[in-house]
mmCIF file of C-alpha atoms and ligand atoms in Angstrom:
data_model
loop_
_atom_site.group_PDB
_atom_site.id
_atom_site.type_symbol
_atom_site.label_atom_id
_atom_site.label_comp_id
_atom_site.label_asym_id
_atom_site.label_seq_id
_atom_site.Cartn_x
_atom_site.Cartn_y
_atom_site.Cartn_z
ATOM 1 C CA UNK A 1 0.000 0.000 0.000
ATOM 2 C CA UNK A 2 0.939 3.752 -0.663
ATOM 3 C CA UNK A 3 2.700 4.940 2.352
ATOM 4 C CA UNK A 4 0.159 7.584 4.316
ATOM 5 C CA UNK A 5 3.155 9.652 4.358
ATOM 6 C CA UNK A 6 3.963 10.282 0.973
ATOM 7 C CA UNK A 7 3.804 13.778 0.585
ATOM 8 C CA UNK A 8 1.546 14.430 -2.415
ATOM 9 C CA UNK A 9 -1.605 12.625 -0.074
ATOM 10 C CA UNK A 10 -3.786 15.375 1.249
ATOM 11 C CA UNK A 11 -6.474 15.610 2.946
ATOM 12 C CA UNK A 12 -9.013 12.798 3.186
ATOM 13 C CA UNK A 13 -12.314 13.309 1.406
ATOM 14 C CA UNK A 14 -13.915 10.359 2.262
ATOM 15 C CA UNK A 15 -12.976 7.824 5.148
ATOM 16 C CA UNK A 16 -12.719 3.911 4.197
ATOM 17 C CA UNK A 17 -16.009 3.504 6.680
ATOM 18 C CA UNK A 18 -18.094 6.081 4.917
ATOM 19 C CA UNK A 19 -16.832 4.309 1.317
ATOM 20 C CA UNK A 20 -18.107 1.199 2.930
ATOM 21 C CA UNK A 21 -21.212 2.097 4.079
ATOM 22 C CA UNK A 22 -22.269 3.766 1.404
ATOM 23 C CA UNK A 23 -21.100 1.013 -0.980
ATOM 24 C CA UNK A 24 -23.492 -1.035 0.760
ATOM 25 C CA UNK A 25 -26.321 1.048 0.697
ATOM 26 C CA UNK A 26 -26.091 1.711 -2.843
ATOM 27 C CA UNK A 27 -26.243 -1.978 -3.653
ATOM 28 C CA UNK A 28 -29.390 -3.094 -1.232
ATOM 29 C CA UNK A 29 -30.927 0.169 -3.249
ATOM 30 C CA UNK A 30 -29.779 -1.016 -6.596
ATOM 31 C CA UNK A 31 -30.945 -4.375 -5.288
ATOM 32 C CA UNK A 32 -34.438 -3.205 -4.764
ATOM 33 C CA UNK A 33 -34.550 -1.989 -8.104
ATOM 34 C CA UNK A 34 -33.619 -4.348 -9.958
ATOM 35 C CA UNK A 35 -35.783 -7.208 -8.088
ATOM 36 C CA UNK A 36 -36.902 -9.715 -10.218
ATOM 37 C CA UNK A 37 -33.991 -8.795 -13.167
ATOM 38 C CA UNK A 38 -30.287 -9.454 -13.534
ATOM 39 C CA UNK A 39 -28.337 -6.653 -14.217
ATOM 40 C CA UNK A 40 -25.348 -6.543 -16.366
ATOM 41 C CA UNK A 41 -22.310 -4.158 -14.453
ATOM 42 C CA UNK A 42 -20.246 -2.415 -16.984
ATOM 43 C CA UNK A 43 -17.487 -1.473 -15.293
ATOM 44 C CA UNK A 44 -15.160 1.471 -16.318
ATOM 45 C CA UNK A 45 -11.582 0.619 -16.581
ATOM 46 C CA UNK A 46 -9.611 0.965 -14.494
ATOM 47 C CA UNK A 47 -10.548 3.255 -11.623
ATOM 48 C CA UNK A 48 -14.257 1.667 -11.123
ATOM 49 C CA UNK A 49 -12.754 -1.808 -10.252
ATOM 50 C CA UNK A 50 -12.329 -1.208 -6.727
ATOM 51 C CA UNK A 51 -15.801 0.151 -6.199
ATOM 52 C CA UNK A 52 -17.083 -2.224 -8.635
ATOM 53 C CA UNK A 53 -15.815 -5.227 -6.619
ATOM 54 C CA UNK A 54 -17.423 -4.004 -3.076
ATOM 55 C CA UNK A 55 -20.660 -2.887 -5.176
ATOM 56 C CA UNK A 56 -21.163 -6.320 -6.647
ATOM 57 C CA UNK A 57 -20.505 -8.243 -3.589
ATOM 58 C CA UNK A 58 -23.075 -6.252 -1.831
ATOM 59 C CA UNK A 59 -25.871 -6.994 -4.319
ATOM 60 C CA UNK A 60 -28.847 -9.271 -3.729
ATOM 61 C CA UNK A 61 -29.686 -10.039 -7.068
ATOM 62 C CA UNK A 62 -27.987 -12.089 -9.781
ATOM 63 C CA UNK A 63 -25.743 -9.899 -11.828
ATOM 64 C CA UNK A 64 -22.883 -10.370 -14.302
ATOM 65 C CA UNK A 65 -20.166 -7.908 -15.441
ATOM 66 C CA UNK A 66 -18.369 -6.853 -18.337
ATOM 67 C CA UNK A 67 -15.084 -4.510 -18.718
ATOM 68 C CA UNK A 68 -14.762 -1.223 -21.038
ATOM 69 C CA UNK A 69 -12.050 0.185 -20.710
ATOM 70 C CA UNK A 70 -11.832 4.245 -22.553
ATOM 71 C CA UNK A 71 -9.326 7.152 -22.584
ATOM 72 C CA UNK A 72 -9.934 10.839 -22.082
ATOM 73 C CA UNK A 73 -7.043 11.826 -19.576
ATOM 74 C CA UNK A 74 -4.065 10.797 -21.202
ATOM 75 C CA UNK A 75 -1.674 11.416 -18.316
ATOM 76 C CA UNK A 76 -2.528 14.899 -17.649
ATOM 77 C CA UNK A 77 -4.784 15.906 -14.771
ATOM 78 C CA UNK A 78 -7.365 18.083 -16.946
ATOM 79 C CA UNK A 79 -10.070 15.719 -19.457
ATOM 80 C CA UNK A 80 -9.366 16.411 -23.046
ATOM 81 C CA UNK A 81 -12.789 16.000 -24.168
ATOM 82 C CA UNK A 82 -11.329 13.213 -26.664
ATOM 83 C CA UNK A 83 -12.593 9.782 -25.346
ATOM 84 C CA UNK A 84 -10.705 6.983 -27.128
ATOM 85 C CA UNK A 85 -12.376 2.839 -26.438
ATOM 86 C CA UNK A 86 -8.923 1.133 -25.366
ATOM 87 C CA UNK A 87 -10.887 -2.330 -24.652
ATOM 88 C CA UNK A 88 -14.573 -2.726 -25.917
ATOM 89 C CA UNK A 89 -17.169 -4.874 -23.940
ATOM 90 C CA UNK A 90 -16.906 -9.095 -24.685
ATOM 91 C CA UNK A 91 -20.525 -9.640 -25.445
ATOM 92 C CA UNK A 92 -23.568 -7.606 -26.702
ATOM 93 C CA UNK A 93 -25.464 -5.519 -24.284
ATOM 94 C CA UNK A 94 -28.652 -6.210 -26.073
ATOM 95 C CA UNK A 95 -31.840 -6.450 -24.540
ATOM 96 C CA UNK A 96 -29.720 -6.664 -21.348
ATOM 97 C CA UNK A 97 -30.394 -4.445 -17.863
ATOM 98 C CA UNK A 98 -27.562 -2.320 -18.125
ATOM 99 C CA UNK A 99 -25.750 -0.250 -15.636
ATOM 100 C CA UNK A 100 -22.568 2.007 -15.968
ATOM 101 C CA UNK A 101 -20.609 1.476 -12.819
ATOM 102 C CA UNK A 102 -18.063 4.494 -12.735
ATOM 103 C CA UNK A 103 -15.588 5.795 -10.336
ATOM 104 C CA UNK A 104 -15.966 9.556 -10.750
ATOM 105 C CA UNK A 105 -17.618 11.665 -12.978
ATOM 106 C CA UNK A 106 -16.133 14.968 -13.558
ATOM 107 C CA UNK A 107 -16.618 16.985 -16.848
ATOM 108 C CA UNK A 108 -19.190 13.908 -17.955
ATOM 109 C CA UNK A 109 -17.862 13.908 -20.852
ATOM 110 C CA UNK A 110 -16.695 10.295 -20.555
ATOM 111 C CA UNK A 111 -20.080 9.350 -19.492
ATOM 112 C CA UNK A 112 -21.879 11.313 -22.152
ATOM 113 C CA UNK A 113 -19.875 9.542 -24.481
ATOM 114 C CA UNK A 114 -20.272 6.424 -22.859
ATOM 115 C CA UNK A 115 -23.803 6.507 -22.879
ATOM 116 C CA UNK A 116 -24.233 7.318 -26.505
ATOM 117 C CA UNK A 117 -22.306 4.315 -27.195
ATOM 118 C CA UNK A 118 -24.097 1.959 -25.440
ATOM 119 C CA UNK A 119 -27.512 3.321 -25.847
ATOM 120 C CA UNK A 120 -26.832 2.461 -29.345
ATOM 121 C CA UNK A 121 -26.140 -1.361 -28.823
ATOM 122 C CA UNK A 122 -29.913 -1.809 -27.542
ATOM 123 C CA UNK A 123 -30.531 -2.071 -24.264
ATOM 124 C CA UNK A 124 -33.647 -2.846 -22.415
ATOM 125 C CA UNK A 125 -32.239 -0.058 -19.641
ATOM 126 C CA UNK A 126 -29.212 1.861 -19.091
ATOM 127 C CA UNK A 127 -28.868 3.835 -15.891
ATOM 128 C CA UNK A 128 -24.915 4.707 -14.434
ATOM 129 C CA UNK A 129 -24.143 4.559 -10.968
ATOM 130 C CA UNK A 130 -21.210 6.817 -9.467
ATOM 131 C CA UNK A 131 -19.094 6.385 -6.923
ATOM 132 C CA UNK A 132 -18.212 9.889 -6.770
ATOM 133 C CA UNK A 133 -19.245 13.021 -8.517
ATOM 134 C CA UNK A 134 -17.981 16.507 -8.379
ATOM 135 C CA UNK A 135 -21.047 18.799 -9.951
ATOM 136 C CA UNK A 136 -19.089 21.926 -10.175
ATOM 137 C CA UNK A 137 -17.134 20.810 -12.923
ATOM 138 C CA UNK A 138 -19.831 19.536 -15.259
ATOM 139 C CA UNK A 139 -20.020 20.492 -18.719
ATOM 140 C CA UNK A 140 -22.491 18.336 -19.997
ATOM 141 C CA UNK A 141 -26.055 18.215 -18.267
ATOM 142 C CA UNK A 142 -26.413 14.753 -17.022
ATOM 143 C CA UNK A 143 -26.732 13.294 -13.349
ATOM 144 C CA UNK A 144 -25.891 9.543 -13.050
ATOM 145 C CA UNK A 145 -29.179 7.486 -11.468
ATOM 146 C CA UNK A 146 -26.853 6.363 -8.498
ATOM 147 C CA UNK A 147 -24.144 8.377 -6.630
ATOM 148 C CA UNK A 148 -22.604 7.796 -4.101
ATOM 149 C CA UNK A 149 -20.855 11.036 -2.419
ATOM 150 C CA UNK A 150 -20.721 14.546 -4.643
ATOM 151 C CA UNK A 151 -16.920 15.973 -3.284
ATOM 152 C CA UNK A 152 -15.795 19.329 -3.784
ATOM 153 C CA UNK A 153 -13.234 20.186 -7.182
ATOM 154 C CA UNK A 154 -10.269 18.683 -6.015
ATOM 155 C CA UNK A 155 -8.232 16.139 -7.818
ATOM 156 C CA UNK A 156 -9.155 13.078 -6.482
ATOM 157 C CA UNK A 157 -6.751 10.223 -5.417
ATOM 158 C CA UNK A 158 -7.493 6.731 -3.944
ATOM 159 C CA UNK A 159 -9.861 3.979 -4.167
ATOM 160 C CA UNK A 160 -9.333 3.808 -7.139
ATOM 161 C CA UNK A 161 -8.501 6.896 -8.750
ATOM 162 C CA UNK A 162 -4.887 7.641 -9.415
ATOM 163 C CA UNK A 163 -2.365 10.426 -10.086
ATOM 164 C CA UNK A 164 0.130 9.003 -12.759
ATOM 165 C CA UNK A 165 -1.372 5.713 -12.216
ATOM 166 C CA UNK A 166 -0.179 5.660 -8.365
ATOM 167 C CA UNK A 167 -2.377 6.022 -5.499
ATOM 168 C CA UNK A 168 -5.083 3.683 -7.148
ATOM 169 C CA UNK A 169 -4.950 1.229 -3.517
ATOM 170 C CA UNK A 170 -5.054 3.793 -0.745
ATOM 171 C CA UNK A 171 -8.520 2.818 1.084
ATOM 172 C CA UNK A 172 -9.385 6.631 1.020
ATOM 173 C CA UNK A 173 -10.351 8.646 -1.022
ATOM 174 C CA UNK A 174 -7.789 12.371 -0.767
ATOM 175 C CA UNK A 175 -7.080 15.227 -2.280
ATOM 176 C CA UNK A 176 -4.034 15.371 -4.259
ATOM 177 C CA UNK A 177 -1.693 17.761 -2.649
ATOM 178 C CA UNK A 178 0.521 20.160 -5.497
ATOM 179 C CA UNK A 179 3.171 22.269 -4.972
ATOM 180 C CA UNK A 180 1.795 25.808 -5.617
ATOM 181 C CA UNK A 181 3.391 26.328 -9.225
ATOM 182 C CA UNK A 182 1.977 23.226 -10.394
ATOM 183 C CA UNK A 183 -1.390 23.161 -12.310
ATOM 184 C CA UNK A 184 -3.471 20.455 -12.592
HETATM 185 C C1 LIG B 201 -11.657 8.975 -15.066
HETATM 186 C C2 LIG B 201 -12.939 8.361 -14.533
HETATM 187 C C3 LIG B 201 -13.927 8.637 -15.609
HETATM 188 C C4 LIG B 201 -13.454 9.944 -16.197
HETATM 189 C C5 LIG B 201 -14.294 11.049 -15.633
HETATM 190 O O1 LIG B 201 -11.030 8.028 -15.862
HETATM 191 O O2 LIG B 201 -12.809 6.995 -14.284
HETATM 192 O O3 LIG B 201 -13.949 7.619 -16.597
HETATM 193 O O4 LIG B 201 -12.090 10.109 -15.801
HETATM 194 O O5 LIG B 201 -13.925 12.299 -16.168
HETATM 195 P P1 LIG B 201 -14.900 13.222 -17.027
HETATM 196 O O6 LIG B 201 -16.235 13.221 -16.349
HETATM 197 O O7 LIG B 201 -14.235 14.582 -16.968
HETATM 198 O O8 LIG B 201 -14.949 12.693 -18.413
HETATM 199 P P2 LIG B 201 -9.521 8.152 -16.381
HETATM 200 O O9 LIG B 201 -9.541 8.619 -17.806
HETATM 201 O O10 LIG B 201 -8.721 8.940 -15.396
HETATM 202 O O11 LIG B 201 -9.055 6.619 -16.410
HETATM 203 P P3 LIG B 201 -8.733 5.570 -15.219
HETATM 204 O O12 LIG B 201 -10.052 5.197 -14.588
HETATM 205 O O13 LIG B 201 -8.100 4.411 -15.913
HETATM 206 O O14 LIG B 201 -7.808 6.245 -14.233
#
């Protein structure tokens, strides 16, 4: 695990309890739902996997998952607006109970994109569910179905989401701390 006292770690946005317990009562509500169907996760490479895999083992229905896996960040901290499909889905959504399981949404520009895409493949539902959002920096008028904390515009690290790739398996989620000349 990522030492807690590397220096770019700043303050905690969301405590690994809170992340728990609200992973759990998004699934029993998801759950409810979806009573009677079987939902098919699509999970957003890479960040959602770690809420993904606490979501799904929280649910009381039947579901299956499927990987997608797109690019709109590049290595820089600001979205480009260009999303980019690095690894499609295996098998066809159609007909199928979709939901978009996503780490953060920020500009929603992924997700827009996202669900245009799949929204064309036919599927009986589509409806996203969030792990985080930050609604000051949307662009694009959309609010995912389930969400599970809105955090203030800070560059998210942890639980998933990474700086650089690093960061991803803090059980936190922080702010990423810059030194003052840096922009992100
Ligand atoms: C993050 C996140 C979303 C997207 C949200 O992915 O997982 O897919 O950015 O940003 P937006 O709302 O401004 O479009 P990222 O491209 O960082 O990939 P990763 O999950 O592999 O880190």
């Amino acid at each position: 695990m990522a030492s807690t006292r590397d220096a770019a770690i700043g303050e905690i946005l969301v405590q690994p309890d809170d992340l728990q317990h609200r992973v759990r009562e998004l699934a029993r509500e998801i759950s409810r739902d979806y009573e009677g169907r079987e939902p098919l996760l699509v999970c957003v490479l890479k960040g959602a996997v770690f809420f993904l895999a606490d979501l799904m083992r929280s649910l009381e229905v039947p579901c299956e998952v499927d990987f997608m896996a797109v690019s709109s960040y590049g290595s820089a901290t600001q979205t480009s607006g260009v999303v980019r499909i690095l690894k499609d889905l295996d098998a066809s959504i159609e007909g199928r109970d979709v939901i978009i399981v996503e780490d953060i949404v920020d500009s929603g520009l992924t997700l827009q994109y996202l669900l245009r895409n799949l929204r064309a493949r036919g599927p009986a539902s589509l409806a996203v569910c969030a792990l985080l959002t930050k609604p000051e920096r949307r662009r694009v008028d959309l609010s995912p179905r389930y969400v599970g904390f809105e955090i203030a515009d800070k560059f998210a690290i942890g639980y998933g989401l990474d700086h650089g790739e690093r960061y991803r398996n803090l059980p936190y989620v922080a702010a990423l701390k810059v030194e003052q000349d840096q922009a992100i």
